[in-house]
Structures are given as structure tokens and as C-alpha cells.
Amino acid sequence: MNKAGSSDATDEEEERESRFSSMQQSELEALAVSAILEHRRLIAADEAVYEEWTQATSDPSISGAVLKSLQEEYVARQEKLEAKQEELSEIIDVLGYVPELLLDSDD
């Protein structure tokens, strides 16, 4: 029962929301699109690190230090991704919808 911790989290959420809620809808939409694209880039990069890590675990010539380094990098990337996901969620909450994204011609 940690009400102080809950209160701090609520205060922090309100600060973030107020930062986004003062923006105009067109600005929020552009920010949401940018955040979605960044989130997708982070996921793709994280998947590459995860694949490298899992492949390295099955290679007996890879040292424990290298495996640990790959694991730590993956965990750090996941924490960053989680923070970006929370920010994206807040932006979309304030915007009220998920904006349409144009398909990349690279796909």
C-alpha cells in the first residue's frame, strides 16, 4: 500500500498529458505519426539484436562475456522501447485516434 508512489506516478502522468494536451490537433497528429514510425524502427532494431543474441547462445565459440553483453543490450533496448510505447500511448490518448500512415514506398 504505497499511496505516495501511486500519487507520484499520477502526477507524472498528468504532467505528460498536459504537455501534449496543449498542442493543436495537427501538431499532435504529426507527433503521433513520428512516434509510430520511431516505434516501428525500434522494434525492427530490437528484433535484429534479439536474433543475434539467440544465435550466439547456440554457438559454443561465443564467450559468456559476449553473450552477457548482447543480453544487456537487448534488455536496455526493451526498456527504451517500453518508454517510447508509453509516450506514444499518451499522445494517441490525447489525440483521440490513431492517425493514418502512408505506406512507405520502400516496403
Short mmCIF file of C-alpha atoms in Angstrom, two decimals:
data_model
loop_
_atom_site.label_atom_id
_atom_site.label_comp_id
_atom_site.label_asym_id
_atom_site.label_seq_id
_atom_site.Cartn_x
_atom_site.Cartn_y
_atom_site.Cartn_z
CA MET A 1 0.00 0.00 0.00
CA ASN A 2 2.22 2.76 -1.31
CA LYS A 3 -0.02 5.74 -1.89
CA ALA A 4 2.91 8.12 -2.20
CA GLY A 5 4.30 6.08 -5.09
CA SER A 6 0.91 6.00 -6.77
CA SER A 7 0.46 9.70 -6.29
CA ASP A 8 3.88 10.39 -7.81
CA ALA A 9 3.01 8.27 -10.84
CA THR A 10 -0.31 10.06 -11.25
CA ASP A 11 1.38 13.47 -11.01
CA GLU A 12 3.93 12.40 -13.61
CA GLU A 13 1.18 11.19 -15.97
CA GLU A 14 -0.71 14.46 -15.59
CA GLU A 15 2.45 16.43 -16.42
CA ARG A 16 2.98 14.43 -19.60
CA GLU A 17 -0.66 14.65 -20.59
CA SER A 18 -0.76 18.41 -20.05
CA ARG A 19 2.35 18.78 -22.22
CA PHE A 20 0.57 17.01 -25.08
CA SER A 21 -2.91 18.38 -24.45
CA SER A 22 -1.70 21.94 -25.00
CA MET A 23 -0.75 21.04 -28.58
CA GLN A 24 -3.00 21.59 -31.56
CA GLN A 25 -4.53 18.57 -33.26
CA SER A 26 -2.36 18.93 -36.37
CA GLU A 27 0.78 19.03 -34.19
CA LEU A 28 -0.39 16.02 -32.19
CA GLU A 29 -1.12 14.09 -35.36
CA ALA A 30 2.35 14.81 -36.77
CA LEU A 31 3.90 13.86 -33.43
CA ALA A 32 1.87 10.63 -33.33
CA VAL A 33 2.94 9.66 -36.85
CA SER A 34 6.57 10.36 -35.98
CA ALA A 35 6.29 8.37 -32.74
CA ILE A 36 4.67 5.42 -34.52
CA LEU A 37 7.41 5.33 -37.15
CA GLU A 38 10.11 5.59 -34.46
CA HIS A 39 8.43 2.79 -32.51
CA ARG A 40 8.48 0.59 -35.61
CA ARG A 41 12.18 1.33 -36.19
CA LEU A 42 12.98 0.45 -32.58
CA ILE A 43 11.10 -2.83 -32.85
CA ALA A 44 12.98 -3.80 -36.02
CA ALA A 45 16.34 -2.94 -34.44
CA ASP A 46 15.44 -4.84 -31.27
CA GLU A 47 14.48 -7.91 -33.29
CA ALA A 48 17.88 -7.85 -35.00
CA VAL A 49 19.68 -7.69 -31.64
CA TYR A 50 17.46 -10.46 -30.28
CA GLU A 51 18.23 -12.68 -33.29
CA GLU A 52 21.95 -12.05 -32.88
CA TRP A 53 21.71 -12.88 -29.18
CA THR A 54 19.71 -16.09 -29.70
CA GLN A 55 22.03 -17.26 -32.48
CA ALA A 56 25.06 -16.53 -30.31
CA THR A 57 23.63 -18.65 -27.47
CA SER A 58 23.74 -21.72 -29.71
CA ASP A 59 27.35 -21.07 -30.79
CA PRO A 60 29.78 -22.68 -28.32
CA SER A 61 32.63 -20.47 -29.58
CA ILE A 62 30.91 -17.32 -28.29
CA SER A 63 32.21 -16.29 -24.88
CA GLY A 64 29.99 -15.76 -21.88
CA ALA A 65 31.04 -12.10 -21.77
CA VAL A 66 29.79 -11.55 -25.33
CA LEU A 67 26.52 -13.31 -24.55
CA LYS A 68 26.06 -11.20 -21.44
CA SER A 69 26.77 -8.04 -23.43
CA LEU A 70 24.20 -8.99 -26.07
CA GLN A 71 21.64 -9.79 -23.38
CA GLU A 72 22.25 -6.48 -21.62
CA GLU A 73 21.94 -4.58 -24.90
CA TYR A 74 18.65 -6.32 -25.66
CA VAL A 75 17.24 -5.61 -22.18
CA ALA A 76 18.28 -1.93 -22.42
CA ARG A 77 16.61 -1.68 -25.83
CA GLN A 78 13.43 -3.23 -24.44
CA GLU A 79 13.35 -0.66 -21.64
CA LYS A 80 13.76 2.17 -24.17
CA LEU A 81 11.03 0.64 -26.33
CA GLU A 82 8.70 0.44 -23.34
CA ALA A 83 9.25 4.13 -22.56
CA LYS A 84 8.58 5.07 -26.19
CA GLN A 85 5.43 2.92 -26.18
CA GLU A 86 4.14 4.74 -23.10
CA GLU A 87 4.81 8.11 -24.71
CA LEU A 88 3.09 7.02 -27.93
CA SER A 89 0.10 5.79 -25.95
CA GLU A 90 -0.20 9.13 -24.19
CA ILE A 91 -0.02 11.03 -27.48
CA ILE A 92 -2.73 8.85 -29.02
CA ASP A 93 -4.88 9.18 -25.89
CA VAL A 94 -4.76 12.97 -26.13
CA LEU A 95 -5.26 12.92 -29.91
CA GLY A 96 -8.21 10.56 -29.55
CA TYR A 97 -7.41 8.33 -32.52
CA VAL A 98 -4.56 6.62 -34.34
CA PRO A 99 -3.67 8.69 -37.41
CA GLU A 100 -3.42 7.09 -40.83
CA LEU A 101 0.07 6.38 -42.02
CA LEU A 102 1.07 6.47 -45.64
CA LEU A 103 2.70 3.24 -46.73
CA ASP A 104 6.42 3.53 -47.29
CA SER A 105 7.48 3.01 -50.89
CA ASP A 106 10.46 1.01 -49.55
CA ASP A 107 8.21 -1.84 -48.34
#
